[in-house]
XYZ file of C-alpha atoms in Angstrom:
598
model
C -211.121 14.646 56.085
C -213.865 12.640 56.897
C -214.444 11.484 60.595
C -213.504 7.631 60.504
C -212.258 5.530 63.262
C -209.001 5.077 62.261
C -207.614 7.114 65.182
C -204.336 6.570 67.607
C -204.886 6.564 71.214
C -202.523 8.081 73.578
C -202.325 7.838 77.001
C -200.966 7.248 80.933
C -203.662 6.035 83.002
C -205.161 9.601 83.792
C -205.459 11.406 80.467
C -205.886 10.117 77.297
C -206.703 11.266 73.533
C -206.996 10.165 70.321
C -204.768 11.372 67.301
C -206.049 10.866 64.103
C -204.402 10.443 60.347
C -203.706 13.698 59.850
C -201.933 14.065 63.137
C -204.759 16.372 64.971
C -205.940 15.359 68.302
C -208.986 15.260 67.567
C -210.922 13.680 70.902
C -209.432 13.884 75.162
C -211.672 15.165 77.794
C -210.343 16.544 80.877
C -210.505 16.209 84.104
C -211.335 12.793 84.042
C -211.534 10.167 80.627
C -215.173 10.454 81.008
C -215.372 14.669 81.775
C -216.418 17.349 79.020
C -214.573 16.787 76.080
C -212.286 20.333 75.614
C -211.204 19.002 72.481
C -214.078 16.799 70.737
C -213.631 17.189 66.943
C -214.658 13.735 66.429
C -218.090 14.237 67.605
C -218.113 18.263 66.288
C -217.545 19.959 62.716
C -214.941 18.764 60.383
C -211.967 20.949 60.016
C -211.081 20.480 57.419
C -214.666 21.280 55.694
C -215.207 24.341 58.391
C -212.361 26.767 58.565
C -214.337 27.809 61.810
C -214.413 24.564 63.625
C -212.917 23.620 67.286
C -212.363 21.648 69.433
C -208.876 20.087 68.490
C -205.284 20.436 68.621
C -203.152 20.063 64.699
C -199.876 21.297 63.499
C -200.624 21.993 59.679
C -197.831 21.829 56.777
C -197.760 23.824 54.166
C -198.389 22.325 50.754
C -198.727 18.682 52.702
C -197.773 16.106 50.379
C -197.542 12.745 52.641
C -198.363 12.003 56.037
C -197.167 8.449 58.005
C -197.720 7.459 60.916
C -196.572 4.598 63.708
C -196.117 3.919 67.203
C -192.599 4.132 68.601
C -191.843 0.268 69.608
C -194.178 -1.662 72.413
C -195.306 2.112 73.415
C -198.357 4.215 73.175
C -196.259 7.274 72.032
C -197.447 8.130 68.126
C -194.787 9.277 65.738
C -196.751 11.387 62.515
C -194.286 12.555 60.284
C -195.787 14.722 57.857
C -193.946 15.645 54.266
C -194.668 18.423 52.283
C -194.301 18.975 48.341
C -190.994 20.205 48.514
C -189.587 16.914 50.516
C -189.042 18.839 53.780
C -190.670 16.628 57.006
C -192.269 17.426 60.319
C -191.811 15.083 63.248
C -194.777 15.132 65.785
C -194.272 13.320 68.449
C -197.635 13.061 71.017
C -197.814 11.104 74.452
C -199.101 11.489 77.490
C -195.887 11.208 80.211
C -195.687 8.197 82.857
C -193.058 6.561 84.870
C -191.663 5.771 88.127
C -191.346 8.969 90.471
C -190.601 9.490 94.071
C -191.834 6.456 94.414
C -194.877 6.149 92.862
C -196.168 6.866 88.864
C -195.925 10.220 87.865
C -198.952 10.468 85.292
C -200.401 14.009 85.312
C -203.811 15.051 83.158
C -201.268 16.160 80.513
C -200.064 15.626 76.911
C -196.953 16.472 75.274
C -196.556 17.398 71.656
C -192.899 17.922 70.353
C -192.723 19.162 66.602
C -189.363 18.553 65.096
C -187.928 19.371 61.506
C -186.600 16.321 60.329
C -185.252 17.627 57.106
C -185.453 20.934 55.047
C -187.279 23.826 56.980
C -190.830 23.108 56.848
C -193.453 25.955 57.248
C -196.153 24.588 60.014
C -198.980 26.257 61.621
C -200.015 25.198 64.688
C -203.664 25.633 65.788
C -204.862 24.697 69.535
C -208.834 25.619 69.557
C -210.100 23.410 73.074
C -213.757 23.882 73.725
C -215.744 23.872 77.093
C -218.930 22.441 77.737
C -219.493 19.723 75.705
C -218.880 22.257 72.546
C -221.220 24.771 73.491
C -218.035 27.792 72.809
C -214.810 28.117 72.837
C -212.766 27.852 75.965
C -211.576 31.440 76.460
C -207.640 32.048 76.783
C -205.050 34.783 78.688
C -201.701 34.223 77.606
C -198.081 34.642 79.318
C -195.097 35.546 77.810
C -194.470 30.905 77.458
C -197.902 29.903 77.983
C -201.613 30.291 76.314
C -204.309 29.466 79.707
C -207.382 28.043 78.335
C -210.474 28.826 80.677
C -214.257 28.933 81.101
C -214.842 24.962 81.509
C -215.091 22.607 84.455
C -211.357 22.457 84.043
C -208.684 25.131 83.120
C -205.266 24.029 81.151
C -202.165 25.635 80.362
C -200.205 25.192 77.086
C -196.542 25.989 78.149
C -194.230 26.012 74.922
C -190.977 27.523 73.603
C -192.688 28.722 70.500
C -193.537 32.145 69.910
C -196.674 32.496 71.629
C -198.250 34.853 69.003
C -197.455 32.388 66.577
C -200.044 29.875 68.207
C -202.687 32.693 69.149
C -202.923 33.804 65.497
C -202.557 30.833 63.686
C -199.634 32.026 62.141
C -197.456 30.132 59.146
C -193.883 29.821 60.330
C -190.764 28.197 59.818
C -189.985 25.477 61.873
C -186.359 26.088 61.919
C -185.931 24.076 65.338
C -187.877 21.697 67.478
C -191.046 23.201 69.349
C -192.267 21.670 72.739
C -195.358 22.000 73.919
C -196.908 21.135 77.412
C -200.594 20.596 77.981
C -201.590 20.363 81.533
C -202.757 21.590 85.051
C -202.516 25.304 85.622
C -199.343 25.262 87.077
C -196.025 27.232 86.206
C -193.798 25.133 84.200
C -190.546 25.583 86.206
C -188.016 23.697 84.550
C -185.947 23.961 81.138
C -189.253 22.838 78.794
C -187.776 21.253 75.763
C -184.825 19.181 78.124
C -187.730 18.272 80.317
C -190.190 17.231 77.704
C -187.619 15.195 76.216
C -186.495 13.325 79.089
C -190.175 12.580 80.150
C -190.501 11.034 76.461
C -187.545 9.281 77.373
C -188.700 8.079 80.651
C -191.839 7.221 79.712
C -190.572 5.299 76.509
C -188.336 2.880 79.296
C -191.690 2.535 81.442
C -193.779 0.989 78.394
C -191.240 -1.265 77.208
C -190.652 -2.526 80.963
C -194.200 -3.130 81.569
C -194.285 -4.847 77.790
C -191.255 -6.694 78.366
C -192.463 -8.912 81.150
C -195.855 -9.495 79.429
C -195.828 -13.615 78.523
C -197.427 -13.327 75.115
C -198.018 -15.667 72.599
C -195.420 -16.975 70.056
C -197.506 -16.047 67.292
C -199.383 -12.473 66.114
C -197.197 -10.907 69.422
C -197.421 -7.427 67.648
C -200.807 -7.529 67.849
C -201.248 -8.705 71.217
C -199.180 -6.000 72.697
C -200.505 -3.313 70.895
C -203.752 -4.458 72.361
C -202.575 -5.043 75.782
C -201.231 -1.838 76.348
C -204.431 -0.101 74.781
C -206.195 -2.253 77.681
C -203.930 -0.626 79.933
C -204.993 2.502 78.624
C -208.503 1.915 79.470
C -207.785 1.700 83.206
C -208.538 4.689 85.448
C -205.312 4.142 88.054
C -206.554 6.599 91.117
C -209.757 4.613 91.559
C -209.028 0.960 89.764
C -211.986 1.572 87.433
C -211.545 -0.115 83.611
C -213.534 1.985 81.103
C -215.514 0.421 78.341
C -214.123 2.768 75.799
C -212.421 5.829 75.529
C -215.402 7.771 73.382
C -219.064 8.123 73.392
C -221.604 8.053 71.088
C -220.308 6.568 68.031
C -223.208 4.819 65.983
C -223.514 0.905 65.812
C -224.021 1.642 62.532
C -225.148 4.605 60.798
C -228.316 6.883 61.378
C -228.703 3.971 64.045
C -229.468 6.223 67.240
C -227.779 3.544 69.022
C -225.098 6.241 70.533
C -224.321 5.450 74.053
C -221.207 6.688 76.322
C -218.917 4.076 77.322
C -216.825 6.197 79.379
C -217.689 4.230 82.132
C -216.960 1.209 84.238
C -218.776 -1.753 83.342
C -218.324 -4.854 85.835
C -218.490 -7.053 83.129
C -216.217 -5.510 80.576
C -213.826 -5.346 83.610
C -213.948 -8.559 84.082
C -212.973 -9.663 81.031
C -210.197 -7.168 80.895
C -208.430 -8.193 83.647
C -208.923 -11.684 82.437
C -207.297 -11.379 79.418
C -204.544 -9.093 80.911
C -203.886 -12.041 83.643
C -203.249 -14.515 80.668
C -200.698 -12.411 79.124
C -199.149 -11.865 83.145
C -200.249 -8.705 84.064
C -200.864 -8.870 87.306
C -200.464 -5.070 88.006
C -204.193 -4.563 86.326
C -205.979 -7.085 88.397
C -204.740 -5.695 91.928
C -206.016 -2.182 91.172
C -209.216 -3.310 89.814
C -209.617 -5.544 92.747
C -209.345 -2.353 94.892
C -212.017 -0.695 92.995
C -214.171 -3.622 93.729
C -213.452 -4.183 97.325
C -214.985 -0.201 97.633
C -217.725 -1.128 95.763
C -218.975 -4.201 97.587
C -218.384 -2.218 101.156
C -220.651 0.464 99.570
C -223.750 -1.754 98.462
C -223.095 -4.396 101.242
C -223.843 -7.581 98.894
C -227.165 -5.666 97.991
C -227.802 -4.628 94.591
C -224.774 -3.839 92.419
C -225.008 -1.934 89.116
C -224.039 -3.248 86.131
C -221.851 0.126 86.088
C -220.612 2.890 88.018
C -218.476 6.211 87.131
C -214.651 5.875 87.271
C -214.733 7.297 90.762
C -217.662 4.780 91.745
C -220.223 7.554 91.130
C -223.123 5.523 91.002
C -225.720 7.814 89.452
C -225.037 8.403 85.458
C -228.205 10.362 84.348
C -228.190 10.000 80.668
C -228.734 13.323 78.296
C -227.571 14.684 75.724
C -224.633 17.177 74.474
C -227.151 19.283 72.513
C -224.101 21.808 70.577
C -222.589 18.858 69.642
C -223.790 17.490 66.020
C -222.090 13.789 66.701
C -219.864 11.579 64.420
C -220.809 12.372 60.711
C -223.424 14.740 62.379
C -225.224 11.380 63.702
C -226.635 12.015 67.246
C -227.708 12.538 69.927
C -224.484 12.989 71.263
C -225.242 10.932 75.170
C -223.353 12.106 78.110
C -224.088 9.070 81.142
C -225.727 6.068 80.755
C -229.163 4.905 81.499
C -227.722 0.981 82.260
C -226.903 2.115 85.197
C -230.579 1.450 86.726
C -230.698 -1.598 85.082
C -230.891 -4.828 86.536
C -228.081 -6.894 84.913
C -227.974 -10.548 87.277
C -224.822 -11.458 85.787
C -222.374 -8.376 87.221
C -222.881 -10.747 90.737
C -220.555 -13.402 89.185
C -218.037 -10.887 87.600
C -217.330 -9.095 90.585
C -216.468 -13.332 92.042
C -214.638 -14.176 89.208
C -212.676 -11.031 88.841
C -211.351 -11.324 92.679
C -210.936 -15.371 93.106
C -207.793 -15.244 91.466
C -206.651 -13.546 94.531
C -206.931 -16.605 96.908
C -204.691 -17.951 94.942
C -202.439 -15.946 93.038
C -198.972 -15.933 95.231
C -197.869 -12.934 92.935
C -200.306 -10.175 94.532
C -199.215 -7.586 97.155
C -202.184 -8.027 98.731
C -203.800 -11.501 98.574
C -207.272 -12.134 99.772
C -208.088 -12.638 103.331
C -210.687 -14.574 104.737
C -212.480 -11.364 105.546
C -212.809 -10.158 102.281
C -214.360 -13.836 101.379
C -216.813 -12.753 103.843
C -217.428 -9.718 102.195
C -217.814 -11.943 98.907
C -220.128 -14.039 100.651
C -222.591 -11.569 100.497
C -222.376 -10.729 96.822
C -222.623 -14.630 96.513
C -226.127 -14.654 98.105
C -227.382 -11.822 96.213
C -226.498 -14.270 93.547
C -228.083 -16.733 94.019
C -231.471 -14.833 95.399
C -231.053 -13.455 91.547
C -230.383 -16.476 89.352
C -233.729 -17.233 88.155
C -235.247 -13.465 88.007
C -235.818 -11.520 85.162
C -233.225 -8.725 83.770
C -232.051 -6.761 81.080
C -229.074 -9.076 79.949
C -225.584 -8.709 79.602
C -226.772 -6.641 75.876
C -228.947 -3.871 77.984
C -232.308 -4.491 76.012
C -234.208 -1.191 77.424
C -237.508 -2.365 76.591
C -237.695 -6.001 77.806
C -236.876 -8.299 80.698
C -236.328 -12.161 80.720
C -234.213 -14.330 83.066
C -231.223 -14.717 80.570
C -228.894 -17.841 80.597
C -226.194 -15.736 80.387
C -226.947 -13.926 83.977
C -228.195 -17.284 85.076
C -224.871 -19.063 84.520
C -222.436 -16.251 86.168
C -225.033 -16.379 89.048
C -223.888 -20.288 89.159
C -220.193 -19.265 88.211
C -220.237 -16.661 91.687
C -221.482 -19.757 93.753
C -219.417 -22.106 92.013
C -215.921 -19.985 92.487
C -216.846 -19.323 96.492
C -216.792 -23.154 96.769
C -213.411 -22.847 95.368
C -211.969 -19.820 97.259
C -213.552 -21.427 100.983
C -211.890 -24.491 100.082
C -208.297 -22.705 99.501
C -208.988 -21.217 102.978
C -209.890 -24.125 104.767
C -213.656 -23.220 105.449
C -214.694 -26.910 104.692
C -218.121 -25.602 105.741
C -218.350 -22.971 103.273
C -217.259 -25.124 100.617
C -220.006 -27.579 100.834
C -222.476 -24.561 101.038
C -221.548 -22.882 98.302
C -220.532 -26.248 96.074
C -224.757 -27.122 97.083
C -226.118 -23.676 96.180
C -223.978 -23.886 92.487
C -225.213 -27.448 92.156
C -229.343 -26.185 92.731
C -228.405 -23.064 89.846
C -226.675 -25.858 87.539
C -230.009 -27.437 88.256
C -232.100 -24.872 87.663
C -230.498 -23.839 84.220
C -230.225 -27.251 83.003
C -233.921 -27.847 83.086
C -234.781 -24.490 81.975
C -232.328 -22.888 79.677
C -232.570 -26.797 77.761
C -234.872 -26.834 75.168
C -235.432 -30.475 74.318
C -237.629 -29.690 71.257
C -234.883 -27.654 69.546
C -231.870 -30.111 70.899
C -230.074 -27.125 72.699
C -229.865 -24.227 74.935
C -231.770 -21.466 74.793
C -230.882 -17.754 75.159
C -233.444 -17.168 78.295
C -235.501 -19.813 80.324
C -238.074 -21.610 78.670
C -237.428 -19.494 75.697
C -236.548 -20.205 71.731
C -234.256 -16.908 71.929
C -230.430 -17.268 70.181
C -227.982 -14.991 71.650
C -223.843 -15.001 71.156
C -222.993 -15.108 74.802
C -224.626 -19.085 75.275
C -220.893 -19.352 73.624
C -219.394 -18.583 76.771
C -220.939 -21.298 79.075
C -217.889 -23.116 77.969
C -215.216 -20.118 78.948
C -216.602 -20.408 82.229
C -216.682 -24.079 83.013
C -220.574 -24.650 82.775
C -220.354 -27.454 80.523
C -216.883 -28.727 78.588
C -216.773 -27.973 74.993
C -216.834 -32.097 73.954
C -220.706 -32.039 75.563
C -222.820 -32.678 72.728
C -225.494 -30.207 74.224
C -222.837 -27.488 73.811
C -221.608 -28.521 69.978
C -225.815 -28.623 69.589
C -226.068 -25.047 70.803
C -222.712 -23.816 68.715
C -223.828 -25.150 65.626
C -227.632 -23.078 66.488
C -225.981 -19.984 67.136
C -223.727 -20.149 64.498
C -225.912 -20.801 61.600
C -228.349 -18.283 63.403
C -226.295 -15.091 64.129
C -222.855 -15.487 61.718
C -223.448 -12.611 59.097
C -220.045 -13.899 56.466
C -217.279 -13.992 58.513
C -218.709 -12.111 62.129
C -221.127 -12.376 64.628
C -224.641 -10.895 65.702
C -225.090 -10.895 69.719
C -229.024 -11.229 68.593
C -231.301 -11.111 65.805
C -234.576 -10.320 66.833
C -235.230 -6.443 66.836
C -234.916 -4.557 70.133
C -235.140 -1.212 71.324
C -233.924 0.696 68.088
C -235.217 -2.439 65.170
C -233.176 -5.223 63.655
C -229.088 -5.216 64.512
C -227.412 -3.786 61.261
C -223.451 -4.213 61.922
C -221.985 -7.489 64.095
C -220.349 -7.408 67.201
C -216.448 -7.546 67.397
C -216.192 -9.520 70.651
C -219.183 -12.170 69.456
C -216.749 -12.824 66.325
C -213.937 -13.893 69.074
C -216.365 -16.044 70.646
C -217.045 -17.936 67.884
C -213.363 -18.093 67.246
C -212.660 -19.872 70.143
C -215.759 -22.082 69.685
C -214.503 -23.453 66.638
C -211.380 -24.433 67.885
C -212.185 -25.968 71.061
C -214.905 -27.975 68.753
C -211.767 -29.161 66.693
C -211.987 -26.487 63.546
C -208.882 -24.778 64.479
C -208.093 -24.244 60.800
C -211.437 -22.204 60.389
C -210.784 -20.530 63.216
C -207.447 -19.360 62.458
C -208.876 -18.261 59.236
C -211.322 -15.843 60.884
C -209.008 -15.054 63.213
C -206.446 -13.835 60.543
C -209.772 -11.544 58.764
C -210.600 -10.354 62.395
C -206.735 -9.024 62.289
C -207.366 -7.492 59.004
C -210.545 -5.664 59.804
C -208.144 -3.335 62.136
C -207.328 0.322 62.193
C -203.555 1.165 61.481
C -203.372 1.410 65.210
C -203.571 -2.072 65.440
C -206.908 -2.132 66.936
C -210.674 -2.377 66.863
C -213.981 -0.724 67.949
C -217.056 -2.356 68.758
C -218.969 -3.239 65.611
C -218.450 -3.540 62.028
C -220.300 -3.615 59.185
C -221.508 -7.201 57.854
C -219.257 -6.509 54.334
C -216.336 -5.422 56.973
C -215.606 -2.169 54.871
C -215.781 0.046 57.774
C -215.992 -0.059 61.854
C -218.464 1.617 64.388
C -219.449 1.851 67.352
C -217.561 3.472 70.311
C -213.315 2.710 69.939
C -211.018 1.127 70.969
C -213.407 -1.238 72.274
C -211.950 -3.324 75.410
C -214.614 -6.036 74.665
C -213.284 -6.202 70.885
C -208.863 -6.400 72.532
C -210.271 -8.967 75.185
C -211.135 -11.320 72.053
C -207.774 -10.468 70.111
C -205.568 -11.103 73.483
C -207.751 -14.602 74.020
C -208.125 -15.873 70.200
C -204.077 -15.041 69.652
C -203.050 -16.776 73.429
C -205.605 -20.261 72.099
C -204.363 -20.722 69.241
C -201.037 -19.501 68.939
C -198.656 -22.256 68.552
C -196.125 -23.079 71.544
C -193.181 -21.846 72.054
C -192.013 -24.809 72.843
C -192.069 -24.935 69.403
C -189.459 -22.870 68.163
C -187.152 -22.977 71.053
């Protein structure tokens, strides 16, 4: 089958994967969401076109006739149920285990697979062909009398099953006369009854999901949706460390033959931000504390100095970008990019993410830990940097490589990190503080005011003293820069509207960069312009585009970054946490109450 994006993530927090619609796990790296992919089939040869290909993991029917597949019930564990010609069905169930432990979350680099014969006596074949190296070979394998070792790579795993081993090692067709388990993890003995394990960690893990969904406060309407996306968020995070990745892939085109392939296995300030935002809407408070951890480590390390827009998952500052060169890339479109080069950008606005992500904490009563007045003080300093920052030059929130300007965007979160420090001094009692920081904000509202304004064109402008439309002047209303009724802001939303919408989505920018002219929209840019029209009073337009935005998903229930202008197909790295921060938002504005109902 063709490589698409319609995959199923799976997933605890530590490992992850991505199951597609023929029930193959076809993408998880190991040891870490953003280490060498062992099995990488969406970036590698199509199996089903090369009898030769690796890197994935598939339990094959004879004479397949149907194949469906769904999450079990506010989980991430995947049900594919796979019917052949003769009506018998396969059950594969796939999940990664996690639940409460000892004490603590038990959520090992690991992923289950349990095949079941539902009805008749199917004949499967089950082939497990992990690669090392970014796909440069085959990941060479010993085998035990329960257990196929697969070895050579920066990590070695151990498939522990009740199978016959031989059956696995050759490829062989069998019957599947009775359930098969099969254990993917660290290169340990398995020392327990497998199959009553396996299925009480499914068990146990099914009770954790539903807990954590159950005491999510979601909307009234499109709830499905919301959860689905919430715990996909979830599945984003990076729990050791606190780190939020971007995406769970890299190098999927913008849009085809694009070159615009970059590795969002990383942890982006910003997109963190606005996870953790969206997560605190729907409740989850659990997401915010361990990011806030993350950042507390990082603002120790730099000292209020310069912060990256990014850093690895375990704060690894330097991501050298190259390539995966035995890797041909999605549809054969590379370069496949391992690391990312925005790390040495500058990128002014990660100053007021890193404030707005941890205010919340001198005031949310919820938190195990609530912010002291010494880690204000640590704050302080990434205020200043700020502020010393709001009117220079940078790359913008969109990572142009070949340009700099001093962006509105940066500009305003600059304002937003002196803004929110007034607010958090005052909760303290600092009176002092307050009025220092409240001044500083007022001389950046200042400063942007006169120079982001562009009084010949009646609205803001994308950088100072500039012409330049960009997507993200949508959000000086989400943070509080001006209210939505200002008729400077409906001035600038009707610009970037009739400037950027493509039919029913959004450009971030026009004007060529780096790699020429944008050729697919931006998912998240749609959701801003979402909630743009209905804080300017078209809520039926924007429920409307909301609805299409809902169609445009994968059977997952979810999205990736871009999609094409006619919104026939998806690209760009998936699932997107940008693209389920607008869903979660657009769904929580303008859902109706449930006051309404109750």
């Amino acid at each position: 089958m063709t490589q698409t994006l319609d995959l199923f993530p799976i997933g605890n927090c530590a490992a992850s994967g991505l199951i597609d619609r023929a029930g193959r796990l076809a993408w998880a790296c190991a040891p870490r969401v953003d280490g060498d992919p062992m099995f990488c089939a969406l970036l590698g040869d199509d199996p089903d076109a090369n009898p030769d290909a690796h890197g994935f993991w598939d339990v094959q029917v004879e004479n397949q006739a149907h194949v469906a597949q769904s999450y079990l019930r506010n989980t991430p564990v995947l049900c594919t149920e796979i019917t052949d010609a003769d009506g018998a069905v396969v059950q594969i169930i796939d999940f990664c285990p996690r639940y409460r432990q000892f004490g603590r979350i038990y959520r090992p680099l690991a992923i289950i697979r349990l095949v079941r014969p539902l009805v008749g006596t199917p004949k499967i074949r089950i082939r497990a062909r992990p690669m090392v190296n970014w796909g440069e070979r085959p990941a060479e394998r010993t085998t035990g009398s329960n257990h196929i070792r697969f070895v050579g790579g920066e990590t070695t795993l151990r498939l522990t099953t009740d199978a016959p081993v031989s059956h696995i090692t050759a490829e062989r067709l069998f019957r599947l006369e009775q359930p098969v388990a099969m254990f993917l993890g660290p290169d340990e003995g398995f020392d327990a009854d497998l199959a009553a394990t396996c299925e009480r960690m499914l068990g146990e893990t099914t009770a954790y999901w539903r807990g954590w969904v159950r005491n999510l406060a979601v909307p009234l309407e499109w709830q499905e949706a919301v959860i689905r996306a919430a715990i996909t968020l979830k599945l984003c995070a990076h729990e050791e460390t606190g780190a939020i990745v971007a995406a769970l892939t890299t190098s999927i085109p913008e849009h085809a033959e694009s070159g615009r392939n970059w590795d969002y296995r990383y942890c982006w300030l910003r997109d963190a931000y606005y996870v953790v935002q969206a997560l605190n809407r729907l409740g989850a408070a659990d997401m915010l504390e361990n990011y806030l951890g993350y950042l507390r480590n990082l603002i120790d390390r730099t000292r209020g100095g310069h912060v990256q827009p990014l850093y690895g998952v375990g704060m690894e500052p330097a991501l050298t970008e190259h390539f995966a060169e035995h890797l041909p890339g999605y549809r054969g479109m590379g370069p496949v990019r391992i690391g990312n080069q925005a790390h040495e950008h500058l990128q002014h606005d990660v100053y007021g993410q890193i404030i707005l992500s941890t205010v919340q904490a001198f005031f949310d009563e919820r938190l195990l830990r609530p912010a002291t007045v010494e880690d204000f003080r640590a704050l302080e300093r990434v205020g200043e940097r700020a502020f010393e920052m709001h009117d220079k030059p940078d790359a913008s929130l969109w990572e142009f490589r070949g340009r700099e300007s001093i962006h509105t965007y940066s500009a305003v979160m600059c304002w937003a990190a002196c803004d929110r420090l007034g607010n958090a001094a005052a909760k303290l009692g600092l009176t002092d503080r307050a009025d220092y920081w409240n001044a500083r904000a007022a001389q950046v509202r200042t400063a942007i005011e006169t120079r982001a304004w562009n009084p010949k064109l009646g609205r803001f402008a994308a950088t100072f003293e500039g012409e330049e439309l960009d997507a993200s002047l949508l959000q000086l209303v989400d943070v509080r820069f001006v209210s939505p009724d200002d008729p400077r802001m409906a001035a600038t939303i009707a610009a970037v509207e009739k400037g950027l919408r493509r039919g029913p989505y959004m450009l971030r920018y026009a004007i060529p960069d780096d790699f020429g002219e944008p050729k697919t929209a931006f998912n998240f840019c749609t959701f801003w312009l979402i909630e743009a029209l209905h804080l300017s009073g078209r809520s039926d337009e924007a429920r409307q585009l909301f609805e299409e935005m809902l169609e445009r998903r994968t059977a997952a229930g979810l999205l990736s970054e871009d999609i094409a202008f006619d919104g026939a197909e998806l690209w760009g790295n998936y699932p997107q946490t940008y693209s389920l921060v607008g869903l979660i938002n657009c769904a929580t504005m303008l859902s109706r109450p449930w006051s309404s109902v109750r």
